[in-house]
Every structure is written in C-alpha cells, then in structure tokens.
Short mmCIF file of C-alpha atoms and ligand atoms in Angstrom, two decimals:
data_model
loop_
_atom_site.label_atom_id
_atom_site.label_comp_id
_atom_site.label_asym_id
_atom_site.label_seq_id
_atom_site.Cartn_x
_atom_site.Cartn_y
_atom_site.Cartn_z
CA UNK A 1 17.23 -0.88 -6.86
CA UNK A 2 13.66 -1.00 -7.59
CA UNK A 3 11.27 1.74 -8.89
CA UNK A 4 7.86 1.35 -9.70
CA UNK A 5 6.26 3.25 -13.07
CA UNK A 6 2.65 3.88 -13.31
CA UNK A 7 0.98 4.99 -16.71
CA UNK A 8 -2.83 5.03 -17.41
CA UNK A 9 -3.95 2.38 -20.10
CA UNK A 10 -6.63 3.06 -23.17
CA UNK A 11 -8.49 -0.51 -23.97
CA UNK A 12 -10.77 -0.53 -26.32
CA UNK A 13 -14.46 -1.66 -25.18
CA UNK A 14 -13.59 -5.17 -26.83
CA UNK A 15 -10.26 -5.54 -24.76
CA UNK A 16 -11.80 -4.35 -22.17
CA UNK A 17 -14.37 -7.00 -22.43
CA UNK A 18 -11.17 -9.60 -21.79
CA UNK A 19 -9.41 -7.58 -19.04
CA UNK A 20 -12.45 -7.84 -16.65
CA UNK A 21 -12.47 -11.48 -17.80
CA UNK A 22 -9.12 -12.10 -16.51
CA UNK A 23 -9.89 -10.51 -13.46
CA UNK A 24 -12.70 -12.36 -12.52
CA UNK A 25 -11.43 -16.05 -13.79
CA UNK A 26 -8.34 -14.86 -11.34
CA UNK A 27 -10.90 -13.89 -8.68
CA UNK A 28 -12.14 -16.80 -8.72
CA UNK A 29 -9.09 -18.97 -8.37
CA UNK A 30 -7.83 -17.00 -5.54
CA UNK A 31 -10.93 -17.57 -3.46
CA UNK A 32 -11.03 -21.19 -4.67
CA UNK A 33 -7.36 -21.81 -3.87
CA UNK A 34 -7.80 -19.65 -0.64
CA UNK A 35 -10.65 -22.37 0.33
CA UNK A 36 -8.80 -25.53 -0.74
CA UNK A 37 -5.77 -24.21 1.87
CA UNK A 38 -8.41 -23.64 4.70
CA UNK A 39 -9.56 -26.89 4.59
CA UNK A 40 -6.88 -28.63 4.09
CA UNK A 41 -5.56 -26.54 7.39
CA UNK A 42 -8.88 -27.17 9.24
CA UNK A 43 -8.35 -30.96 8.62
CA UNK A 44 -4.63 -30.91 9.91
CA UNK A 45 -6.18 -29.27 12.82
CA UNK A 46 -8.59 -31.94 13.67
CA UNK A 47 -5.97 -35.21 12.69
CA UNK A 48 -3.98 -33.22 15.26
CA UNK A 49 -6.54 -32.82 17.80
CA UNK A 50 -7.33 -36.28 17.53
CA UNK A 51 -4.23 -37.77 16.98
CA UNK A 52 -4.35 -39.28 13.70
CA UNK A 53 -1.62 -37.91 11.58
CA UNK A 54 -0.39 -40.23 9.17
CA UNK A 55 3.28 -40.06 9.25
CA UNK A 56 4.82 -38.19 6.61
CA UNK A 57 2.14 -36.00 5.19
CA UNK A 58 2.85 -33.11 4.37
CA UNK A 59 1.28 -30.33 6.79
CA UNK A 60 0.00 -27.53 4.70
CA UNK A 61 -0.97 -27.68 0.63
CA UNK A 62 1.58 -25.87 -1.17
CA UNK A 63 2.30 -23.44 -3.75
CA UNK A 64 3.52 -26.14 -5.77
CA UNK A 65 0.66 -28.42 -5.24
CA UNK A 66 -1.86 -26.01 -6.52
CA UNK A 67 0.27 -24.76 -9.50
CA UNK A 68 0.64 -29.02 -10.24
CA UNK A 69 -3.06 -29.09 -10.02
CA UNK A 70 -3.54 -26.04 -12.10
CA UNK A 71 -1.58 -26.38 -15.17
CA UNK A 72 -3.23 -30.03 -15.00
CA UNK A 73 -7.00 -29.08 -15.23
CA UNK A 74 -7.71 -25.88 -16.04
CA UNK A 75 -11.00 -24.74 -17.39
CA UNK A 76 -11.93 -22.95 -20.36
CA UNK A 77 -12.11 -19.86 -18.78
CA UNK A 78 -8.68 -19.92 -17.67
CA UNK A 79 -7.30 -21.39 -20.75
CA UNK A 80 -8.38 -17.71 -22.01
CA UNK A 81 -5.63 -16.33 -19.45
CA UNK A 82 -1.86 -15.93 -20.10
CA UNK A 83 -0.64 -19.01 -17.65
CA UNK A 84 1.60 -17.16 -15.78
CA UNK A 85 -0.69 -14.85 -14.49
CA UNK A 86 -2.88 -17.69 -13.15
CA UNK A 87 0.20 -18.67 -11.27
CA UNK A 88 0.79 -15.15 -9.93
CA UNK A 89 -2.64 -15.34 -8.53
CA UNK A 90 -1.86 -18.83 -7.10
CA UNK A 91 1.78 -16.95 -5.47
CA UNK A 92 -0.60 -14.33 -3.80
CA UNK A 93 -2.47 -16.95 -1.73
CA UNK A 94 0.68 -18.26 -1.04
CA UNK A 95 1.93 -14.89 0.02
CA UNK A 96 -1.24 -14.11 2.09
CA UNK A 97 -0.58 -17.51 4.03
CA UNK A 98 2.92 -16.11 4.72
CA UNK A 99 2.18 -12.70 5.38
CA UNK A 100 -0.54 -14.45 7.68
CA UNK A 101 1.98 -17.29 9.47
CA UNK A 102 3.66 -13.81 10.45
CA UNK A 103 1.32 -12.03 12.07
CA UNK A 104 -0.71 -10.49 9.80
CA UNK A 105 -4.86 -10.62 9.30
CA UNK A 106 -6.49 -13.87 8.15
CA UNK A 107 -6.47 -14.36 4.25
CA UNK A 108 -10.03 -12.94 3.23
CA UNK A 109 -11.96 -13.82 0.11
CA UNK A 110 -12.27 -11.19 -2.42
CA UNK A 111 -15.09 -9.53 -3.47
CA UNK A 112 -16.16 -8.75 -7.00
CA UNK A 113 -14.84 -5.06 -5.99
CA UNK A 114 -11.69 -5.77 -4.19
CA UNK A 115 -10.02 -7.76 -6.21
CA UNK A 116 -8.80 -5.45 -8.85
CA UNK A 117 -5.81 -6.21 -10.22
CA UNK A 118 -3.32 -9.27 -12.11
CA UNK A 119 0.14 -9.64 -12.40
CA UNK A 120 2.49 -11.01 -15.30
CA UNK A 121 5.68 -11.93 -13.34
CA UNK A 122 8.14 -12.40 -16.22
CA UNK A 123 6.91 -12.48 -20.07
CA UNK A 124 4.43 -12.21 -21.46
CA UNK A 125 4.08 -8.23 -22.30
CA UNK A 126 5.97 -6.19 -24.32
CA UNK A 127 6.60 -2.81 -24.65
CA UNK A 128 8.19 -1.00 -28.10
CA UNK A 129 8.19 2.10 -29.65
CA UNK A 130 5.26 3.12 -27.11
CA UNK A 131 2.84 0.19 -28.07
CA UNK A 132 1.74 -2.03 -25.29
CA UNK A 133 1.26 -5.68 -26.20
CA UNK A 134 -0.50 -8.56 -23.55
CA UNK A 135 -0.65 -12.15 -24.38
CA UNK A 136 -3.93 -12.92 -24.54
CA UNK A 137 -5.34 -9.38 -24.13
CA UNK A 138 -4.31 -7.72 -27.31
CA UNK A 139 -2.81 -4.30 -28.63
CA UNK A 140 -3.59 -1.79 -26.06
CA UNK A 141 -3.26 2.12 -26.04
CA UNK A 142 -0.96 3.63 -23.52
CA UNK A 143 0.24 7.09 -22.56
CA UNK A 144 4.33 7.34 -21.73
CA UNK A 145 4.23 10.81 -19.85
CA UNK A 146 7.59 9.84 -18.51
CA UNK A 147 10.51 7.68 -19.71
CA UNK A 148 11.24 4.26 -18.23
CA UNK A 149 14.36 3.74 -16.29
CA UNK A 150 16.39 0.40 -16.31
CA UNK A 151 14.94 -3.10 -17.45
CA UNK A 152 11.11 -4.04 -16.56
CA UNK A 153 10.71 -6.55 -14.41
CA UNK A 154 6.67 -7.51 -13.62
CA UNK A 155 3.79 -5.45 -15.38
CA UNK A 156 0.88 -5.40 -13.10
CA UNK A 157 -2.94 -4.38 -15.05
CA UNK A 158 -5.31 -2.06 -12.38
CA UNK A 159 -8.63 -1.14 -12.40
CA UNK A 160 -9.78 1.57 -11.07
CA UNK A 161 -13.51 1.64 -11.33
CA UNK A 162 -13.91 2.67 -15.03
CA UNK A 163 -9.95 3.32 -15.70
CA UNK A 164 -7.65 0.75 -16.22
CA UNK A 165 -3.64 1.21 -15.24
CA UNK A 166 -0.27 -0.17 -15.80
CA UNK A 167 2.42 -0.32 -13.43
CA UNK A 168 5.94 -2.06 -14.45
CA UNK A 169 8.26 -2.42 -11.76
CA UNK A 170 12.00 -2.14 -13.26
CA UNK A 171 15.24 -3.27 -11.99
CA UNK A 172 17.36 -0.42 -12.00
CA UNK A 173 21.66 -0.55 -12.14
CA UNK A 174 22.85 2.60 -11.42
CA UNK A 175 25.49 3.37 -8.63
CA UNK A 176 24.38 5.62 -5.93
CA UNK A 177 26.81 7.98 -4.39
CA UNK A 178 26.25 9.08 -0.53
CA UNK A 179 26.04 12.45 -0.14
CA UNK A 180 27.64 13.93 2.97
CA UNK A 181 25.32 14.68 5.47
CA UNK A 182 24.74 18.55 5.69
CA UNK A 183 21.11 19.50 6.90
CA UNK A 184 18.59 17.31 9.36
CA UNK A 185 15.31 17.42 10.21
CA UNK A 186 12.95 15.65 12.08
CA UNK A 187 9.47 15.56 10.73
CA UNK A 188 5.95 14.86 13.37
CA UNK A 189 3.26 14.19 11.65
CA UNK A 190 0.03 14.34 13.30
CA UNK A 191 -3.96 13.29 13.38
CA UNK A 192 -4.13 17.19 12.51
CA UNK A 193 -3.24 16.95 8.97
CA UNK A 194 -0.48 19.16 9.59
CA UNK A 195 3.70 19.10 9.70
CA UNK A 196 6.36 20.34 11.69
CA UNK A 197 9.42 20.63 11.22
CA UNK A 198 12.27 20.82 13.66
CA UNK A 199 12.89 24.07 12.68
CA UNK A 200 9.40 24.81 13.49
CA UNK A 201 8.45 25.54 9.56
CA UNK A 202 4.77 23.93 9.32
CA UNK A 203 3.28 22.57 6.13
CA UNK A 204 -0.53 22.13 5.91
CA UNK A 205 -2.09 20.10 3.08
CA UNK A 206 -3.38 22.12 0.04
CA UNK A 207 -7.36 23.30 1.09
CA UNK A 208 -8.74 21.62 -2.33
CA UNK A 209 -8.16 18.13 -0.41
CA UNK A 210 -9.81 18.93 2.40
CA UNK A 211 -12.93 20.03 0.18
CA UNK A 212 -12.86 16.87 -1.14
CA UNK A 213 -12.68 14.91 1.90
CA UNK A 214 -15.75 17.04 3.51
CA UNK A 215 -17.23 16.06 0.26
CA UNK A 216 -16.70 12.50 0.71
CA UNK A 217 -18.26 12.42 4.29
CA UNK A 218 -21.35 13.96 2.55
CA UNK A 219 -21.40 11.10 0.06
CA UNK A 220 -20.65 8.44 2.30
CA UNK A 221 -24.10 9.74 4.52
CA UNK A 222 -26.06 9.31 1.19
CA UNK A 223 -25.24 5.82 1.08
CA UNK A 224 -25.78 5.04 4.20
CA UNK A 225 -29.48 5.77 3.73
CA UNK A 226 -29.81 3.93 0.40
CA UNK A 227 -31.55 0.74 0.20
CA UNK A 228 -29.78 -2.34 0.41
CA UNK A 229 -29.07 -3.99 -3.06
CA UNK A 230 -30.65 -1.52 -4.48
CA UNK A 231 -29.52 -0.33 -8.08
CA UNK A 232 -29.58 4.02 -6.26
CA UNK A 233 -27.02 2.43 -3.80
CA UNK A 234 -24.75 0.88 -6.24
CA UNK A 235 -25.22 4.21 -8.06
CA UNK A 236 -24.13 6.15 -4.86
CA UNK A 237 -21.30 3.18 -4.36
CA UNK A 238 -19.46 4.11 -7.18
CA UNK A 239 -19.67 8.11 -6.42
CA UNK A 240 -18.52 7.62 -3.50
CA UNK A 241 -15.76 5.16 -4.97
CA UNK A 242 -14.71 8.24 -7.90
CA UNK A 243 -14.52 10.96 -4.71
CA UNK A 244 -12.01 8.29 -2.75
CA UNK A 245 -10.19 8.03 -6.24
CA UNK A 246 -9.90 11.62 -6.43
CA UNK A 247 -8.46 12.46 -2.92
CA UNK A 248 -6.09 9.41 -3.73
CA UNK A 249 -5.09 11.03 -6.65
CA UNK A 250 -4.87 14.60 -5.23
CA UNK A 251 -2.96 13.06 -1.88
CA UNK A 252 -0.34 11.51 -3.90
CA UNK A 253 -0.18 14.26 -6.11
CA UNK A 254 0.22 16.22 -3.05
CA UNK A 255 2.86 13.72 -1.92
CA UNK A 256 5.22 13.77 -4.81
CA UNK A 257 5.65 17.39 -4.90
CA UNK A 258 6.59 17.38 -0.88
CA UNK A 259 8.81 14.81 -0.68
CA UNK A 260 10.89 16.27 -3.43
CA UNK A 261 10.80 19.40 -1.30
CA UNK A 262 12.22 17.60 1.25
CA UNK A 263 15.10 15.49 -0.19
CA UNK A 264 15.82 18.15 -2.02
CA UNK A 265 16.42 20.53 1.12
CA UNK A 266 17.48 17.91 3.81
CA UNK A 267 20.80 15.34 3.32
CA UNK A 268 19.45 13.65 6.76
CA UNK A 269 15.40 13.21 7.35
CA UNK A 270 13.64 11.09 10.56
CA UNK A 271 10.14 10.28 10.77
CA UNK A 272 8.41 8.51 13.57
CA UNK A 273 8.21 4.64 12.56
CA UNK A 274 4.11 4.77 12.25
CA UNK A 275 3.75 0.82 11.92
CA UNK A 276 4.87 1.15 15.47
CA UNK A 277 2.83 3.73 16.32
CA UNK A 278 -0.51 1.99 14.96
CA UNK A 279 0.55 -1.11 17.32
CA UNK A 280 0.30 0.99 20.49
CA UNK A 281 -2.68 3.03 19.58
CA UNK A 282 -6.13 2.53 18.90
CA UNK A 283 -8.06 2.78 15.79
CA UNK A 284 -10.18 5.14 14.78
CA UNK A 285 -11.23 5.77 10.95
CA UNK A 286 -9.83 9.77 10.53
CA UNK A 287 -6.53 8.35 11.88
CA UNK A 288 -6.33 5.23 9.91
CA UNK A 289 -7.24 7.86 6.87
CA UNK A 290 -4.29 10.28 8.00
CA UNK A 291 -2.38 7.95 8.46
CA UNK A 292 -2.30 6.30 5.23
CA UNK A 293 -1.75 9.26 3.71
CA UNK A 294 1.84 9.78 5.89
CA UNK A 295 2.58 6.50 5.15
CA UNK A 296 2.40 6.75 1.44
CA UNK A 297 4.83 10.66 2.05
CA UNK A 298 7.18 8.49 4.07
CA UNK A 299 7.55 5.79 0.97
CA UNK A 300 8.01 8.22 -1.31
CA UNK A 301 10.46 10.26 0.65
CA UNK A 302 12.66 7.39 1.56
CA UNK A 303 12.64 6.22 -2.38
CA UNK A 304 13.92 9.58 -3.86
CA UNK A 305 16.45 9.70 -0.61
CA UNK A 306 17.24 6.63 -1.63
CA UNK A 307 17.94 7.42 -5.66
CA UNK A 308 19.90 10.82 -4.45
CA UNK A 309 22.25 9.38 -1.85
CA UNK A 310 20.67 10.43 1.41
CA UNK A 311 18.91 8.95 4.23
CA UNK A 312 15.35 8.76 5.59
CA UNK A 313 15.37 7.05 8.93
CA UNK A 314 12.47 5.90 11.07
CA UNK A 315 12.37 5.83 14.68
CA UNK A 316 10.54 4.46 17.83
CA UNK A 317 7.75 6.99 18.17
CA UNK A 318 6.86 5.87 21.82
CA UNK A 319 6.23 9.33 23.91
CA UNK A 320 7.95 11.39 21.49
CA UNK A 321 5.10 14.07 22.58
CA UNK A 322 5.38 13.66 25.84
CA UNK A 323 9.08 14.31 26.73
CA UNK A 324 11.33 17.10 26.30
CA UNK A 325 14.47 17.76 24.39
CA UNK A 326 16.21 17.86 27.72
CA UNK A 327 15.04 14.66 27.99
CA UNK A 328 12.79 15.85 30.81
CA UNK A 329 9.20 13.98 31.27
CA UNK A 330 6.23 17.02 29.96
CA UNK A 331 3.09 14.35 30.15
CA UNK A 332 0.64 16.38 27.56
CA UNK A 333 -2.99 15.70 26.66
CA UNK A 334 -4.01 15.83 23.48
CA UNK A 335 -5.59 19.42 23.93
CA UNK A 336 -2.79 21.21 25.30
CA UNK A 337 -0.78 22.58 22.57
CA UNK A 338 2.34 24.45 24.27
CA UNK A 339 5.01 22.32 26.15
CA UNK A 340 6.39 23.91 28.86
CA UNK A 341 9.20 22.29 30.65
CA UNK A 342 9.82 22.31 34.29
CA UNK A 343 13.25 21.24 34.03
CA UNK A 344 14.95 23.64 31.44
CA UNK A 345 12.35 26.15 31.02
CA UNK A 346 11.48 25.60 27.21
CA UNK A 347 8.38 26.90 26.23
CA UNK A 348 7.60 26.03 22.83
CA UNK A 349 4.91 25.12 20.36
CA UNK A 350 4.16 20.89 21.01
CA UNK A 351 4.56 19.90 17.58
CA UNK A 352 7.56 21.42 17.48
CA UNK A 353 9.27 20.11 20.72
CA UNK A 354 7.93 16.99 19.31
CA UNK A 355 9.98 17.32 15.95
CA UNK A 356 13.36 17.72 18.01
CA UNK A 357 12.75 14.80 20.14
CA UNK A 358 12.27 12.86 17.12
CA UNK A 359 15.27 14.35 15.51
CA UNK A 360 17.51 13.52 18.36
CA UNK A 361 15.88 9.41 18.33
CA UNK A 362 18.11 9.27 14.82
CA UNK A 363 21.13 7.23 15.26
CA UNK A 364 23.68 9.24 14.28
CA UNK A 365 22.35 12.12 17.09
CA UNK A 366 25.30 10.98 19.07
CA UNK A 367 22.49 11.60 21.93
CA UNK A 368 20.56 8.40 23.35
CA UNK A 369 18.46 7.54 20.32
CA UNK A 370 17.19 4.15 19.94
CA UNK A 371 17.09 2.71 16.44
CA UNK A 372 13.46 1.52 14.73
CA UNK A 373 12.93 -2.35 14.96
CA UNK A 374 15.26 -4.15 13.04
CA UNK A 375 12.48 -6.01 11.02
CA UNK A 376 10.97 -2.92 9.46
CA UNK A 377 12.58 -3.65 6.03
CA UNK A 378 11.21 -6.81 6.19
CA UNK A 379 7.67 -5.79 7.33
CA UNK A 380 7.71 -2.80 4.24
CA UNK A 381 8.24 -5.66 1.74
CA UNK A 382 5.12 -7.56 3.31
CA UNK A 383 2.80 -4.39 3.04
CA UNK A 384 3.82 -3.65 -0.60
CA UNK A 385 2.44 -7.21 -1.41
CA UNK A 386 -0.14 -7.08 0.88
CA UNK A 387 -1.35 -3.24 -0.74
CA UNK A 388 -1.28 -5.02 -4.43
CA UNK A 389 -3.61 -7.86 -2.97
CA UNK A 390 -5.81 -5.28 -1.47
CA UNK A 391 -5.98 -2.37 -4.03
CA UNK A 392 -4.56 0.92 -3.15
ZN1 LIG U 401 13.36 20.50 29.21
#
C-alpha cells in the first residue's frame, strides 16, 4: 500500500538559490524534450501522409532515446542536477504522451509558474535522525510533525510560491483486516457546497472558507484591471496566488478532519463517480472549483477506508437526482428542491432522495445497482501523475 507524507522544508537563501535552479534546468528539458517528441510526431505524420516511411523506423522517439541522448550531452547546467532527477523529468514527458495516447489533453509546455516541482525516483536523498540530505542541493531544514510509516520510496521537492515542500511517498507492509460491514451511507455532493447524507444529516463547509473564496473573487477582479506585464500585476499575481494557497490549505484541512469523520462512523461509504459526472456535464469555473475540492474528500476518504479495512465505492452518477428510491422517474430542475414522487408518495428533501439513490447504485445493495467503470483505478493512477505534472 502506498501513502503519501507531506512536511514543509526550511532552505536556506543559498540552497534555495540551487532548488529554483533545478527547477528551471528541469523546466527546460521538459519543454525541450516535449518539442523534440512533437516533431518527431509531426514528421511521422507527413512520411505517412505521403507515403514515405522507411521500413523499420521506429514510430515515436522514446523514453529511452532521450535518456541515451541525455546522459550523452548534457550541459553545464544540468551537470549541476542529481541525474536521476533529469531522468524523472524525461519519464514525465513520457507519461504525458501516455496519459495523452489515452485520452487525455495535449502535452502543454510549462510555464516559468507551472512547473513547480522535481522528483528523485530512487536515491539520492536521505533522511536520519530528522536531517534532510539532497545530492546536489545540500543539508536542508525540515519539520517531522508526524512520524513516517514503512520504507520511502520517491521524495518529490514543491514550491509553493515562496515555501518549499517535501513529499515522500512510502511503501507500506502492513496487513489490512476487513472489517464487517455494519453502517452505509451514501454521500451527494453538490455545486452547493453542501452534503447529504442518506440519513439526511447535512454538512456545510466551515464559513472561514467561504470568506476566503469571496476574498479571492475580489482579488482576482484587481488583476483583471492591472496592466499587462506590468510589475502591479505580477504584484497582484502572486496575492492572488497566496489567497488560492490558503483556501487549498484550509480545504484540505477541512478535508482531513471529515473524512476521518466518516470512516470512522461508516464500515460501507458510496459516492457518485465525479470523473463520470464531469464527462456528461458542462464546465463552468465554480463547478470545476467544487468539484476539485470533492474530489480531493473522496481520495482521502477512500485512503483511510482503505488503511482501516472498509470500503469507499464509487458509482455511475447518471440521473441519480432525477429518479426516486422506488425507482420511479421525478425529472427535477435544478431550482426545485423537494422531490415528490407520483408513484410512492415520498416527499422528501432532493439532496436527500438523491443520497439513497446513490446508496442503493452500491453493489452489494442487492437492489439493481450498476458498478462504476471498470477502468477507474486505472484512470486515478493517471490523474495522480498528471496532478504532480500540473501542481496541486
Ligand atoms: Zn417513489
């Protein structure tokens, strides 16, 4: 099993000096390797087109090929990085392709502020008596608020506008014993950032973190009338960027304490599958915003299920507001917030109804439910890698 440990890390202004190195000389091999595999692609395309392929060439540059090329001319600048992590960097091009070949967006360059983060895969960094060692970096302070389980596996260095972070991701061997299952719930989550339960209960996020985002709309205006390029609107860039950072924080904070609520009261818990759910619907930003948030209480739900023995299951969300637990069609705009059924007479808050139906989808429901896509283990692994490209 796999758990992920986060700790904030101290560099001095020196080391910090060489972490934002390494960032950029990876930067810029990403986008450089990212080019060299677009051409090469564009010029399969046209030999295609035209009919010219030479038998025998390989289709795409590889992995391989660019790690060859790599540890055969490098230059100065990444001489001054720990070889490994120029490889990692050369493995999340490849991993873009993939992710890409399977139906994800088009691999993007990355800007001087997106790209914020390197990977060492294997060695490299060390970790004793709570003094944090990286080839080619240095000595570099670190806080332990919590002990490390199992045996670390990748350490992967963060920045986060003006604070750096550390996150090791550890192999842990421990056997996990099923719990029987006792309580259920099904959970709806809505654009409303609130959440029912099927027993009705509701849970609304704390009002600090709605301050903050009504803050951040207020920010985000103040930009938007800044010049462009100008040094006020990098200014107001980076307050805005510390207000996202804080809802982030206050989200997740938010996040942790809930789903331990949860697996600690329920043996059984079913959310609606909302990679699904974003397929059907359209986008708008305050739903991509909510939903991200749901997302991230889903993860962390199903990991602590996961560590105590009990089960988080996702199902098909189609029309699970628009049916009743009789199984009865209730069609229901958005605006109308009590179901009432024609068929069996229920009259009930919609959020709640909504709960049940998705409570009944699970597969052990014994009713009808239909099981979430098969793939969706697959497709979580993608997003994690495609999140550590991206930032978080
Ligand atoms: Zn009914």
């Amino acid at each position: 099993m796999k758990k992920a440990y986060q700790f904030r890390i101290y560099p001095s202004k020196n080391q910090e000096v060489k972490l934002n190195r390494t960032l950029s000389t990876c930067r810029y091999l990403y986008n450089n390797s990212l080019e060299e595999r677009r051409r090469e692609a564009e010029l399969n395309e046209l030999e295609r087109t035209f009919g010219v392929t030479p038998w025998g060439k390989p289709e795409w540059i590889n992995y391989y090929d660019q790690a060859n090329n790599l540890s055969e001319s490098k230059t100065d600048y990444q001489k001054e990085v720990f070889s490994q992590v120029l490889q990692n960097t050369l493995k999340r091009v490849d991993r873009s392709f993939k992710n890409f070949f399977n139906g994800f967006g088009y691999p993007r360059f990355q800007g001087r502020n997106r790209y914020n983060s390197f990977t060492y895969p294997q060695s490299g960094f060390g970790l004793k008596d709570g003094k944090l060692t990286l080839s080619k970096i240095g000595n570099i302070k670190i806080i332990l608020h919590r002990e490390i389980e199992g045996k670390i596996k990748t350490c992967t260095i963060k920045k986060d506008i003006d604070q750096w972070y550390i996150t090791f991701s550890c192999d842990i061997d421990i056997p996990i014993i099923p719990v029987g299952i006792k309580t259920k719930t099904g959970i709806d989550v809505g654009l409303s950032s609130l959440m029912t339960m099927s027993n009705g209960e509701q849970i609304e996020p704390p009002k600090f973190l709605r301050k903050s985002e009504k803050k951040l709309t207020r920010e985000q205006i103040h930009l938007s009338k800044k010049k462009l390029r100008s040094k006020n609107r990098n200014k107001q860039r980076i307050k805005v960027a510390k207000v996202h950072r804080r809802i982030r924080n206050q989200r997740k904070d938010f996040n942790q304490k809930l789903s331990t609520t949860l697996v600690n009261t329920y043996d059984h818990i079913v959310f609606e599958d909302l990679q699904i759910k974003n397929m059907v619907k359209n986008h708008h930003l305050a739903k991509s915003i909510s939903d991200a948030g749901w997302s991230q209480l889903i993860n962390l739900t199903k990991s602590k299920a996961e560590y105590a023995g009990k089960i988080v299951e996702l199902v098909n969300p189609r029309g699970t507001s628009q049916v009743c637990i009789c199984g009865h069609p209730v069609p229901k705009k958005l605006s109308m917030r009590i179901h009432r059924c024609p068929d069996c007479g229920l009259v009930a808050d919609r959020d709640h109804v909504t709960a049940n139906v998705i409570e009944s989808r699970s597969s052990t429901a014994g009713t009808a439910g239909f099981q979430a896509c098969l793939s969706n283990l697959n497709r979580e692994a993608m997003k994690q890698e495609a999140t550590l490209l991206v930032g978080w």
